[in-house]
PDB file of C-alpha atoms in Angstrom:
ATOM      1  CA  UNK A 215       9.972  11.495  10.225  1.00 90.00           C
ATOM      2  CA  UNK A 216       6.730  11.387   8.242  1.00 95.00           C
ATOM      3  CA  UNK A 217       3.266  11.679  10.234  1.00 97.00           C
ATOM      4  CA  UNK A 218       0.142  11.060   8.800  1.00 97.00           C
ATOM      5  CA  UNK A 219      -3.351  11.491  10.493  1.00 98.00           C
ATOM      6  CA  UNK A 220      -5.522   9.038   8.473  1.00 97.00           C
ATOM      7  CA  UNK A 221      -9.089   8.832   8.296  1.00 98.00           C
ATOM      8  CA  UNK A 222     -11.848   6.292   7.229  1.00 97.00           C
ATOM      9  CA  UNK A 223     -14.570   8.090   8.325  1.00 97.00           C
ATOM     10  CA  UNK A 224     -15.793   3.965   9.953  1.00 97.00           C
ATOM     11  CA  UNK A 225     -18.765   4.101  11.592  1.00 97.00           C
ATOM     12  CA  UNK A 226     -21.421   0.876  11.647  1.00 96.00           C
ATOM     13  CA  UNK A 227     -24.789   1.288  12.358  1.00 93.00           C
ATOM     14  CA  UNK A 228     -24.252   5.074  12.000  1.00 97.00           C
ATOM     15  CA  UNK A 229     -27.184   7.088  12.087  1.00 97.00           C
ATOM     16  CA  UNK A 230     -26.945  10.665  10.353  1.00 97.00           C
ATOM     17  CA  UNK A 231     -26.535  12.514  13.139  1.00 98.00           C
ATOM     18  CA  UNK A 232     -23.497  11.121  14.148  1.00 98.00           C
ATOM     19  CA  UNK A 233     -21.829  10.430  11.286  1.00 98.00           C
ATOM     20  CA  UNK A 234     -22.124  14.417  10.745  1.00 98.00           C
ATOM     21  CA  UNK A 235     -20.910  14.791  13.484  1.00 98.00           C
ATOM     22  CA  UNK A 236     -17.373  12.595  13.129  1.00 98.00           C
ATOM     23  CA  UNK A 237     -17.084  14.394   9.563  1.00 98.00           C
ATOM     24  CA  UNK A 238     -16.581  17.542  11.327  1.00 98.00           C
ATOM     25  CA  UNK A 239     -14.567  16.326  13.530  1.00 98.00           C
ATOM     26  CA  UNK A 240     -11.648  14.936  11.180  1.00 98.00           C
ATOM     27  CA  UNK A 241     -11.992  17.923  10.188  1.00 98.00           C
ATOM     28  CA  UNK A 242     -11.273  19.813  13.510  1.00 98.00           C
ATOM     29  CA  UNK A 243      -8.376  16.931  13.448  1.00 98.00           C
ATOM     30  CA  UNK A 244      -7.203  17.771  10.194  1.00 98.00           C
ATOM     31  CA  UNK A 245      -7.093  21.784  11.131  1.00 98.00           C
ATOM     32  CA  UNK A 246      -4.799  20.827  14.917  1.00 98.00           C
ATOM     33  CA  UNK A 247      -2.702  18.831  12.156  1.00 98.00           C
ATOM     34  CA  UNK A 248      -1.991  21.169  10.826  1.00 98.00           C
ATOM     35  CA  UNK A 249      -1.585  23.980  13.064  1.00 98.00           C
ATOM     36  CA  UNK A 250       0.560  21.394  14.790  1.00 97.00           C
ATOM     37  CA  UNK A 251       2.705  20.793  11.877  1.00 97.00           C
ATOM     38  CA  UNK A 252       1.589  17.157  11.154  1.00 98.00           C
ATOM     39  CA  UNK A 253       3.002  15.930   7.685  1.00 97.00           C
ATOM     40  CA  UNK A 254      -0.057  14.406   5.925  1.00 98.00           C
ATOM     41  CA  UNK A 255      -3.233  13.491   6.265  1.00 98.00           C
ATOM     42  CA  UNK A 256      -4.288  10.186   4.649  1.00 97.00           C
ATOM     43  CA  UNK A 257      -8.449   8.969   3.493  1.00 97.00           C
ATOM     44  CA  UNK A 258      -9.732   5.869   0.736  1.00 95.00           C
ATOM     45  CA  UNK A 259     -12.468   5.517  -1.683  1.00 97.00           C
ATOM     46  CA  UNK A 260     -14.773   2.519  -1.247  1.00 97.00           C
ATOM     47  CA  UNK A 261     -18.392   1.936  -1.930  1.00 97.00           C
ATOM     48  CA  UNK A 262     -20.982   0.343  -0.447  1.00 96.00           C
ATOM     49  CA  UNK A 263     -19.818  -0.377   2.745  1.00 95.00           C
ATOM     50  CA  UNK A 264     -22.062  -1.072   5.821  1.00 95.00           C
ATOM     51  CA  UNK A 265     -19.790   0.534   7.774  1.00 96.00           C
ATOM     52  CA  UNK A 266     -20.023   3.822   5.816  1.00 96.00           C
ATOM     53  CA  UNK A 267     -16.646   4.202   4.394  1.00 96.00           C
ATOM     54  CA  UNK A 268     -16.162   6.626   3.130  1.00 97.00           C
ATOM     55  CA  UNK A 269     -16.730   7.010  -0.614  1.00 98.00           C
ATOM     56  CA  UNK A 270     -15.463  10.486  -1.650  1.00 98.00           C
ATOM     57  CA  UNK A 271     -12.496  10.937  -0.362  1.00 98.00           C
ATOM     58  CA  UNK A 272     -11.945  14.198  -3.206  1.00 98.00           C
ATOM     59  CA  UNK A 273     -14.888  16.285  -1.306  1.00 98.00           C
ATOM     60  CA  UNK A 274     -13.321  15.405   1.873  1.00 98.00           C
ATOM     61  CA  UNK A 275      -9.946  16.710   0.712  1.00 98.00           C
ATOM     62  CA  UNK A 276     -12.008  19.721  -0.411  1.00 98.00           C
ATOM     63  CA  UNK A 277     -12.917  19.714   3.138  1.00 98.00           C
ATOM     64  CA  UNK A 278      -9.310  19.373   4.803  1.00 98.00           C
ATOM     65  CA  UNK A 279      -8.453  22.157   2.494  1.00 98.00           C
ATOM     66  CA  UNK A 280      -9.913  24.502   3.915  1.00 97.00           C
ATOM     67  CA  UNK A 281      -9.594  24.251   6.893  1.00 97.00           C
ATOM     68  CA  UNK A 282      -6.362  23.949   6.792  1.00 98.00           C
ATOM     69  CA  UNK A 283      -2.827  25.799   5.523  1.00 98.00           C
ATOM     70  CA  UNK A 284       0.230  23.744   5.007  1.00 98.00           C
ATOM     71  CA  UNK A 285      -0.605  19.898   5.617  1.00 98.00           C
ATOM     72  CA  UNK A 286      -0.715  17.807   2.541  1.00 98.00           C
ATOM     73  CA  UNK A 287      -3.731  15.146   1.419  1.00 98.00           C
ATOM     74  CA  UNK A 288      -3.003  11.734   0.092  1.00 98.00           C
ATOM     75  CA  UNK A 289      -5.443  10.528  -1.325  1.00 98.00           C
ATOM     76  CA  UNK A 290      -4.728   6.207  -1.206  1.00 93.00           C
ATOM     77  CA  UNK A 291      -6.478   5.329  -3.482  1.00 92.00           C
ATOM     78  CA  UNK A 292      -8.418   6.233  -5.894  1.00 97.00           C
ATOM     79  CA  UNK A 293     -10.620   3.454  -7.357  1.00 98.00           C
ATOM     80  CA  UNK A 294      -9.457   4.808 -11.192  1.00 98.00           C
ATOM     81  CA  UNK A 295     -11.514   2.761 -13.427  1.00 98.00           C
ATOM     82  CA  UNK A 296     -14.689   4.260 -11.350  1.00 98.00           C
ATOM     83  CA  UNK A 297     -14.214   7.983 -12.368  1.00 98.00           C
ATOM     84  CA  UNK A 298     -14.989   9.364 -15.310  1.00 98.00           C
ATOM     85  CA  UNK A 299     -11.629  10.467 -16.939  1.00 98.00           C
ATOM     86  CA  UNK A 300     -12.195  13.757 -17.913  1.00 98.00           C
ATOM     87  CA  UNK A 301     -14.234  15.166 -14.454  1.00 98.00           C
ATOM     88  CA  UNK A 302     -11.778  13.395 -12.597  1.00 98.00           C
ATOM     89  CA  UNK A 303      -8.839  15.437 -14.180  1.00 98.00           C
ATOM     90  CA  UNK A 304     -11.473  18.882 -13.770  1.00 98.00           C
ATOM     91  CA  UNK A 305     -11.564  17.593 -10.022  1.00 98.00           C
ATOM     92  CA  UNK A 306      -7.737  16.915  -9.498  1.00 98.00           C
ATOM     93  CA  UNK A 307      -6.789  20.403 -11.183  1.00 98.00           C
ATOM     94  CA  UNK A 308      -9.230  22.753  -9.417  1.00 98.00           C
ATOM     95  CA  UNK A 309      -8.489  20.911  -5.734  1.00 98.00           C
ATOM     96  CA  UNK A 310      -4.699  21.491  -6.371  1.00 98.00           C
ATOM     97  CA  UNK A 311      -5.420  25.266  -7.382  1.00 98.00           C
ATOM     98  CA  UNK A 312      -7.304  25.407  -3.814  1.00 97.00           C
ATOM     99  CA  UNK A 313      -4.262  23.908  -1.889  1.00 98.00           C
ATOM    100  CA  UNK A 314      -1.552  25.340  -3.601  1.00 98.00           C
ATOM    101  CA  UNK A 315       0.027  21.503  -5.035  1.00 98.00           C
ATOM    102  CA  UNK A 316      -0.937  20.226  -1.180  1.00 98.00           C
ATOM    103  CA  UNK A 317      -2.542  17.296  -3.373  1.00 98.00           C
ATOM    104  CA  UNK A 318      -1.407  13.403  -3.925  1.00 98.00           C
ATOM    105  CA  UNK A 319      -3.088  11.677  -5.940  1.00 98.00           C
ATOM    106  CA  UNK A 320      -2.772   7.313  -5.891  1.00 98.00           C
ATOM    107  CA  UNK A 321      -4.335   6.186  -8.747  1.00 98.00           C
ATOM    108  CA  UNK A 322      -5.055   2.075  -7.963  1.00 97.00           C
ATOM    109  CA  UNK A 323      -7.992  -0.678  -9.601  1.00 96.00           C
ATOM    110  CA  UNK A 324      -8.935  -1.611  -6.862  1.00 94.00           C
ATOM    111  CA  UNK A 325     -10.628  -5.301  -5.419  1.00 90.00           C
ATOM    112  CA  UNK A 326     -13.629  -5.180  -4.774  1.00 94.00           C
ATOM    113  CA  UNK A 327     -15.680  -6.845  -8.100  1.00 95.00           C
ATOM    114  CA  UNK A 328     -19.007  -5.885  -6.304  1.00 96.00           C
ATOM    115  CA  UNK A 329     -17.966  -1.885  -6.439  1.00 97.00           C
ATOM    116  CA  UNK A 330     -17.764  -2.356 -10.546  1.00 98.00           C
ATOM    117  CA  UNK A 331     -20.730  -3.219 -10.679  1.00 98.00           C
ATOM    118  CA  UNK A 332     -22.579  -0.878  -8.038  1.00 98.00           C
ATOM    119  CA  UNK A 333     -21.055   1.510 -11.096  1.00 97.00           C
ATOM    120  CA  UNK A 334     -21.820  -1.075 -13.817  1.00 98.00           C
ATOM    121  CA  UNK A 335     -18.373  -1.221 -14.827  1.00 98.00           C
ATOM    122  CA  UNK A 336     -17.324  -3.991 -16.100  1.00 98.00           C
ATOM    123  CA  UNK A 337     -14.460  -6.063 -14.062  1.00 97.00           C
ATOM    124  CA  UNK A 338     -12.664  -7.620 -16.964  1.00 97.00           C
ATOM    125  CA  UNK A 339     -11.484  -4.561 -18.251  1.00 97.00           C
ATOM    126  CA  UNK A 340     -10.792  -2.717 -15.204  1.00 97.00           C
ATOM    127  CA  UNK A 341      -6.794  -3.049 -16.616  1.00 96.00           C
ATOM    128  CA  UNK A 342      -7.387  -0.688 -19.952  1.00 97.00           C
ATOM    129  CA  UNK A 343     -10.016   2.096 -17.938  1.00 98.00           C
ATOM    130  CA  UNK A 344      -6.947   2.995 -15.686  1.00 98.00           C
ATOM    131  CA  UNK A 345      -4.012   2.586 -18.764  1.00 98.00           C
ATOM    132  CA  UNK A 346      -7.367   5.489 -19.914  1.00 98.00           C
ATOM    133  CA  UNK A 347      -7.792   7.174 -17.004  1.00 98.00           C
ATOM    134  CA  UNK A 348      -4.008   7.361 -16.677  1.00 98.00           C
ATOM    135  CA  UNK A 349      -3.153   8.716 -19.943  1.00 98.00           C
ATOM    136  CA  UNK A 350      -6.380  11.421 -20.322  1.00 98.00           C
ATOM    137  CA  UNK A 351      -4.917  12.334 -17.353  1.00 98.00           C
ATOM    138  CA  UNK A 352      -1.539  13.503 -17.724  1.00 98.00           C
ATOM    139  CA  UNK A 353      -2.834  15.245 -21.569  1.00 98.00           C
ATOM    140  CA  UNK A 354      -5.834  17.353 -19.470  1.00 98.00           C
ATOM    141  CA  UNK A 355      -2.998  18.532 -17.713  1.00 98.00           C
ATOM    142  CA  UNK A 356      -1.900  20.441 -19.834  1.00 98.00           C
ATOM    143  CA  UNK A 357      -4.285  22.754 -20.745  1.00 97.00           C
ATOM    144  CA  UNK A 358      -4.001  21.656 -25.059  1.00 98.00           C
ATOM    145  CA  UNK A 359      -6.130  19.468 -27.090  1.00 98.00           C
ATOM    146  CA  UNK A 360      -6.176  15.741 -27.521  1.00 98.00           C
ATOM    147  CA  UNK A 361      -8.137  13.087 -28.524  1.00 98.00           C
ATOM    148  CA  UNK A 362     -10.293  11.329 -26.403  1.00 98.00           C
ATOM    149  CA  UNK A 363     -12.494   8.850 -27.390  1.00 97.00           C
ATOM    150  CA  UNK A 364     -12.255   9.590 -31.334  1.00 97.00           C
ATOM    151  CA  UNK A 365     -13.485  13.100 -30.873  1.00 97.00           C
ATOM    152  CA  UNK A 366     -10.942  16.249 -29.707  1.00 98.00           C
ATOM    153  CA  UNK A 367     -11.292  17.503 -26.017  1.00 98.00           C
ATOM    154  CA  UNK A 368      -9.915  20.695 -23.984  1.00 98.00           C
ATOM    155  CA  UNK A 369     -10.022  20.325 -20.304  1.00 98.00           C
ATOM    156  CA  UNK A 370      -9.358  23.412 -18.506  1.00 98.00           C
ATOM    157  CA  UNK A 371      -8.770  24.656 -16.267  1.00 97.00           C
ATOM    158  CA  UNK A 372      -4.869  24.290 -15.967  1.00 97.00           C
ATOM    159  CA  UNK A 373      -3.504  22.553 -12.494  1.00 98.00           C
ATOM    160  CA  UNK A 374      -1.882  24.845 -10.039  1.00 98.00           C
ATOM    161  CA  UNK A 375       1.030  21.747 -10.406  1.00 98.00           C
ATOM    162  CA  UNK A 376       3.973  21.948 -12.379  1.00 96.00           C
ATOM    163  CA  UNK A 377       4.190  19.705 -14.775  1.00 95.00           C
ATOM    164  CA  UNK A 378       0.990  18.668 -12.853  1.00 97.00           C
ATOM    165  CA  UNK A 379      -0.113  17.743  -9.665  1.00 98.00           C
ATOM    166  CA  UNK A 380       1.612  14.618  -7.670  1.00 98.00           C
ATOM    167  CA  UNK A 381       0.184  11.097  -9.298  1.00 98.00           C
ATOM    168  CA  UNK A 382       1.592   8.151  -8.070  1.00 98.00           C
ATOM    169  CA  UNK A 383       0.414   4.741  -9.830  1.00 98.00           C
ATOM    170  CA  UNK A 384      -0.600   2.454  -6.723  1.00 96.00           C
ATOM    171  CA  UNK A 385      -0.786  -1.577  -6.859  1.00 94.00           C
ATOM    172  CA  UNK A 386       0.645  -4.751  -5.273  1.00 91.00           C
ATOM    173  CA  UNK A 387       0.970  -6.247  -8.581  1.00 93.00           C
ATOM    174  CA  UNK A 388       3.690  -6.742 -11.890  1.00 95.00           C
ATOM    175  CA  UNK A 389       0.830  -4.901 -13.576  1.00 96.00           C
ATOM    176  CA  UNK A 390       0.543  -1.725 -12.091  1.00 96.00           C
ATOM    177  CA  UNK A 391       4.503  -1.184 -11.771  1.00 97.00           C
ATOM    178  CA  UNK A 392       4.466  -1.545 -15.625  1.00 98.00           C
ATOM    179  CA  UNK A 393       2.097   0.664 -15.866  1.00 98.00           C
ATOM    180  CA  UNK A 394       3.895   3.256 -13.731  1.00 98.00           C
ATOM    181  CA  UNK A 395       6.729   2.977 -15.558  1.00 98.00           C
ATOM    182  CA  UNK A 396       5.454   3.166 -18.596  1.00 98.00           C
ATOM    183  CA  UNK A 397       4.420   7.151 -18.230  1.00 98.00           C
ATOM    184  CA  UNK A 398       6.995   7.221 -16.677  1.00 98.00           C
ATOM    185  CA  UNK A 399       5.315   8.194 -12.665  1.00 98.00           C
ATOM    186  CA  UNK A 400       6.224   7.373  -9.672  1.00 98.00           C
ATOM    187  CA  UNK A 401       5.172   3.866  -8.312  1.00 98.00           C
ATOM    188  CA  UNK A 402       3.469   3.434  -4.360  1.00 96.00           C
ATOM    189  CA  UNK A 403       3.853  -0.304  -3.895  1.00 94.00           C
ATOM    190  CA  UNK A 404       0.887  -1.322  -1.164  1.00 88.00           C
ATOM    191  CA  UNK A 405       3.448  -3.037   0.883  1.00 88.00           C
ATOM    192  CA  UNK A 406       6.607  -3.377   1.497  1.00 90.00           C
ATOM    193  CA  UNK A 407       7.423  -5.182  -1.738  1.00 93.00           C
ATOM    194  CA  UNK A 408      11.994  -4.884  -2.094  1.00 95.00           C
ATOM    195  CA  UNK A 409      11.178  -7.237  -6.041  1.00 96.00           C
ATOM    196  CA  UNK A 410       8.089  -4.930  -6.914  1.00 96.00           C
ATOM    197  CA  UNK A 411      10.822  -1.879  -6.373  1.00 97.00           C
ATOM    198  CA  UNK A 412      13.621  -3.522  -8.837  1.00 97.00           C
ATOM    199  CA  UNK A 413      10.872  -5.059 -10.703  1.00 98.00           C
ATOM    200  CA  UNK A 414       9.899  -1.337 -11.662  1.00 98.00           C
ATOM    201  CA  UNK A 415      13.569  -0.102 -12.152  1.00 97.00           C
ATOM    202  CA  UNK A 416      13.677  -2.419 -14.538  1.00 98.00           C
ATOM    203  CA  UNK A 417      10.768  -1.609 -16.466  1.00 98.00           C
ATOM    204  CA  UNK A 418      12.330   2.113 -16.640  1.00 98.00           C
ATOM    205  CA  UNK A 419      15.035   1.303 -17.930  1.00 98.00           C
ATOM    206  CA  UNK A 420      13.563  -0.921 -20.395  1.00 97.00           C
ATOM    207  CA  UNK A 421      10.983   2.073 -21.304  1.00 98.00           C
ATOM    208  CA  UNK A 422      13.553   4.812 -20.725  1.00 98.00           C
ATOM    209  CA  UNK A 423      11.248   6.520 -18.846  1.00 97.00           C
ATOM    210  CA  UNK A 424      12.462   8.050 -15.100  1.00 97.00           C
ATOM    211  CA  UNK A 425      10.868   7.320 -12.121  1.00 97.00           C
ATOM    212  CA  UNK A 426      11.349   7.049  -8.072  1.00 97.00           C
ATOM    213  CA  UNK A 427       9.296   4.641  -5.364  1.00 97.00           C
ATOM    214  CA  UNK A 428       7.267   5.998  -2.753  1.00 95.00           C
ATOM    215  CA  UNK A 429       6.932   2.255  -0.911  1.00 91.00           C
ATOM    216  CA  UNK A 430       5.574   1.311   3.152  1.00 88.00           C
ATOM    217  CA  UNK A 431       8.257   0.634   5.253  1.00 86.00           C
ATOM    218  CA  UNK A 432       8.746  -2.355   6.526  1.00 84.00           C
ATOM    219  CA  UNK A 433       6.768  -2.444   9.902  1.00 83.00           C
ATOM    220  CA  UNK A 434       3.758   0.557   9.257  1.00 87.00           C
ATOM    221  CA  UNK A 435       1.590  -0.293  12.102  1.00 94.00           C
ATOM    222  CA  UNK A 436      -1.439   1.979  13.141  1.00 96.00           C
ATOM    223  CA  UNK A 437      -1.238   3.844  15.920  1.00 98.00           C
ATOM    224  CA  UNK A 438      -3.317   4.844  18.899  1.00 98.00           C
ATOM    225  CA  UNK A 439      -1.590   6.674  21.730  1.00 98.00           C
ATOM    226  CA  UNK A 440      -3.722   5.743  24.896  1.00 98.00           C
ATOM    227  CA  UNK A 441      -1.578   6.618  28.709  1.00 98.00           C
ATOM    228  CA  UNK A 442      -3.231   3.315  29.951  1.00 98.00           C
ATOM    229  CA  UNK A 443      -2.957   0.864  26.841  1.00 98.00           C
ATOM    230  CA  UNK A 444      -4.597  -1.515  28.403  1.00 98.00           C
ATOM    231  CA  UNK A 445      -7.595   0.349  29.724  1.00 98.00           C
ATOM    232  CA  UNK A 446      -7.804   1.287  25.799  1.00 98.00           C
ATOM    233  CA  UNK A 447      -7.533  -2.214  24.526  1.00 98.00           C
ATOM    234  CA  UNK A 448     -10.711  -4.002  26.829  1.00 98.00           C
ATOM    235  CA  UNK A 449     -12.581  -0.406  25.490  1.00 97.00           C
ATOM    236  CA  UNK A 450     -11.901  -0.205  22.000  1.00 97.00           C
ATOM    237  CA  UNK A 451      -9.927  -3.312  21.334  1.00 97.00           C
ATOM    238  CA  UNK A 452     -13.146  -4.358  19.271  1.00 96.00           C
ATOM    239  CA  UNK A 453     -13.670  -1.429  17.083  1.00 96.00           C
ATOM    240  CA  UNK A 454     -10.360  -2.116  15.561  1.00 95.00           C
ATOM    241  CA  UNK A 455     -11.103  -5.377  14.857  1.00 96.00           C
ATOM    242  CA  UNK A 456     -14.138  -4.529  13.267  1.00 96.00           C
ATOM    243  CA  UNK A 457     -12.142  -2.205  11.224  1.00 94.00           C
ATOM    244  CA  UNK A 458      -9.639  -5.071   9.970  1.00 93.00           C
ATOM    245  CA  UNK A 459     -12.059  -8.052   9.818  1.00 93.00           C
ATOM    246  CA  UNK A 460     -13.947  -5.790   7.244  1.00 92.00           C
ATOM    247  CA  UNK A 461     -10.539  -4.688   5.331  1.00 87.00           C
ATOM    248  CA  UNK A 462      -9.669  -8.370   5.761  1.00 87.00           C
ATOM    249  CA  UNK A 463     -12.925  -9.643   4.449  1.00 87.00           C
ATOM    250  CA  UNK A 464     -12.540  -7.787   0.736  1.00 86.00           C
ATOM    251  CA  UNK A 465      -8.979  -8.883  -0.169  1.00 74.00           C
ATOM    252  CA  UNK A 466      -8.183 -11.818  -1.699  1.00 67.00           C
ATOM    253  CA  UNK A 467      -5.308 -14.015  -0.981  1.00 63.00           C
ATOM    254  CA  UNK A 468      -2.896 -12.124  -3.456  1.00 66.00           C
ATOM    255  CA  UNK A 469      -3.287  -8.904  -3.145  1.00 66.00           C
ATOM    256  CA  UNK A 470      -0.801  -7.134  -0.736  1.00 64.00           C
ATOM    257  CA  UNK A 471      -1.323  -4.332   1.666  1.00 65.00           C
ATOM    258  CA  UNK A 472       1.154  -3.514   4.190  1.00 63.00           C
ATOM    259  CA  UNK A 473      -1.789  -2.974   7.425  1.00 71.00           C
ATOM    260  CA  UNK A 474      -3.567  -6.208   6.584  1.00 73.00           C
ATOM    261  CA  UNK A 475      -4.759  -8.356   9.418  1.00 82.00           C
ATOM    262  CA  UNK A 476      -5.537 -12.201   9.614  1.00 84.00           C
ATOM    263  CA  UNK A 477      -6.964 -12.027  13.263  1.00 91.00           C
ATOM    264  CA  UNK A 478      -9.777 -13.138  14.368  1.00 94.00           C
ATOM    265  CA  UNK A 479      -9.997 -11.701  18.033  1.00 96.00           C
ATOM    266  CA  UNK A 480      -8.712  -8.732  19.913  1.00 97.00           C
ATOM    267  CA  UNK A 481      -6.091 -10.477  21.385  1.00 97.00           C
ATOM    268  CA  UNK A 482      -4.389 -11.970  18.489  1.00 96.00           C
ATOM    269  CA  UNK A 483      -4.947  -7.714  16.586  1.00 96.00           C
ATOM    270  CA  UNK A 484      -3.590  -6.907  20.156  1.00 97.00           C
ATOM    271  CA  UNK A 485       0.011  -9.924  19.183  1.00 96.00           C
ATOM    272  CA  UNK A 486      -0.256  -9.123  15.858  1.00 94.00           C
ATOM    273  CA  UNK A 487       1.116  -5.962  16.170  1.00 93.00           C
ATOM    274  CA  UNK A 488      -0.561  -3.866  12.890  1.00 93.00           C
ATOM    275  CA  UNK A 489      -3.157  -1.944  14.928  1.00 95.00           C
ATOM    276  CA  UNK A 490      -1.368  -0.556  17.708  1.00 97.00           C
ATOM    277  CA  UNK A 491      -2.192   1.051  20.791  1.00 98.00           C
ATOM    278  CA  UNK A 492       0.781   3.173  22.524  1.00 98.00           C
ATOM    279  CA  UNK A 493       1.496   5.410  24.867  1.00 98.00           C
ATOM    280  CA  UNK A 494       3.504   8.136  23.733  1.00 98.00           C
ATOM    281  CA  UNK A 495       6.978   7.032  25.710  1.00 97.00           C
ATOM    282  CA  UNK A 496       6.162   4.104  23.499  1.00 98.00           C
ATOM    283  CA  UNK A 497       5.522   5.263  20.782  1.00 97.00           C
ATOM    284  CA  UNK A 498       8.621   7.480  20.839  1.00 96.00           C
ATOM    285  CA  UNK A 499      10.188   4.159  21.681  1.00 96.00           C
ATOM    286  CA  UNK A 500       9.382   2.670  17.942  1.00 95.00           C
ATOM    287  CA  UNK A 501      11.937   4.790  15.918  1.00 93.00           C
ATOM    288  CA  UNK A 502       9.897   4.757  12.590  1.00 94.00           C
ATOM    289  CA  UNK A 503      10.060   6.493   9.653  1.00 91.00           C
ATOM    290  CA  UNK A 504       5.953   7.607   9.723  1.00 94.00           C
ATOM    291  CA  UNK A 505       4.370   7.412  11.981  1.00 97.00           C
ATOM    292  CA  UNK A 506       0.387   5.916  11.093  1.00 97.00           C
ATOM    293  CA  UNK A 507      -2.079   8.136  13.822  1.00 98.00           C
ATOM    294  CA  UNK A 508      -6.012   6.467  13.341  1.00 97.00           C
ATOM    295  CA  UNK A 509      -7.564   8.463  15.484  1.00 98.00           C
ATOM    296  CA  UNK A 510     -11.268   6.873  14.345  1.00 98.00           C
ATOM    297  CA  UNK A 511     -10.116   3.498  13.507  1.00 96.00           C
ATOM    298  CA  UNK A 512     -13.565   1.374  13.477  1.00 96.00           C
ATOM    299  CA  UNK A 513     -15.873   4.610  14.915  1.00 97.00           C
ATOM    300  CA  UNK A 514     -13.733   5.229  17.540  1.00 97.00           C
ATOM    301  CA  UNK A 515     -16.180   7.473  20.077  1.00 98.00           C
ATOM    302  CA  UNK A 516     -15.138  10.987  18.981  1.00 98.00           C
ATOM    303  CA  UNK A 517     -13.541  12.071  22.812  1.00 98.00           C
ATOM    304  CA  UNK A 518     -10.599   9.382  22.327  1.00 98.00           C
ATOM    305  CA  UNK A 519     -10.190   9.691  18.956  1.00 98.00           C
ATOM    306  CA  UNK A 520      -9.029  13.993  20.581  1.00 98.00           C
ATOM    307  CA  UNK A 521      -7.428  12.472  23.671  1.00 98.00           C
ATOM    308  CA  UNK A 522      -5.534   9.723  20.981  1.00 98.00           C
ATOM    309  CA  UNK A 523      -4.725  13.601  18.180  1.00 98.00           C
ATOM    310  CA  UNK A 524      -3.677  15.572  21.892  1.00 98.00           C
ATOM    311  CA  UNK A 525      -0.909  12.844  22.879  1.00 98.00           C
ATOM    312  CA  UNK A 526       0.280  12.366  19.954  1.00 98.00           C
ATOM    313  CA  UNK A 527       0.730  16.435  18.986  1.00 98.00           C
ATOM    314  CA  UNK A 528       2.004  17.300  22.653  1.00 97.00           C
ATOM    315  CA  UNK A 529       3.506  14.811  24.216  1.00 97.00           C
ATOM    316  CA  UNK A 530       5.513  13.008  20.912  1.00 97.00           C
ATOM    317  CA  UNK A 531       5.560  15.473  17.736  1.00 97.00           C
ATOM    318  CA  UNK A 532       7.741  17.964  19.472  1.00 96.00           C
ATOM    319  CA  UNK A 533       9.815  14.885  20.183  1.00 95.00           C
ATOM    320  CA  UNK A 534      10.169  14.124  16.987  1.00 93.00           C
ATOM    321  CA  UNK A 535      11.217  17.581  15.486  1.00 81.00           C
ATOM    322  CA  UNK A 536      14.376  17.460  18.016  1.00 76.00           C
ATOM    323  CA  UNK A 537      15.093  13.989  16.594  1.00 70.00           C
TER     324      UNK A 537
END
């Protein structure tokens, strides 16, 4: 199975010192996960969040690559229209070279108008801006001259990966699926959406392009490991609920996500199953295709996060490899 450790570095009411400790702990956890053979570090992008949600996933990815040797880093997702296309092409190329091709970028358009307002980007133009971004990245990574906004430009250095760093189009809309198919890019639905996957495949045939889908499984819980789940829910359930409620508050009814929660209380959250606190034996019994560990969820104390990491990597991961 794919094994993922997710970091969004949320910490409500953080001080600069405590948030610095959290960032450094995340890097140490990434290195530990790499040493134990986990597959992927997953991170993401949000701006202006009161709880300090990570705004700079590529800076974090660079630090992870410096601390690791094998593990991939997936940015899921970068909010494409908020970025300068040429500068993003350079940043991803440099990270691809530094990491030897371990960076995976999922490009979405986001769902928070306030993030667009923060950077003075027109929310109504997000689709066109995303088209321009993706087209520019693909041209820039050839290392050849091309026309960009009416002038001739050339971006160097070329990336390590051939023909280019792994770039997926994320989203839960037909527009996102069409965009991916038109450009011949893989599609990353934000939830288990077989109908949308079929629509994407139809558009591939229509455009005469090729691609593939990386879709979350029907059940993709965020996991925390504990020897006593009842204790962990009692002591830390409010942290999971804070994160779940924050995330849900950003999304309109037409946004579909694999980790969206409708819970309003800790008891509802526990019963719902989007966030799960499990023992190592319970974790193994889940029989998942992918295991997403979320050790620092919602401002989790660092020692509790480390307990979760140790339980998974020492008691679960070796037995998954034997399957």
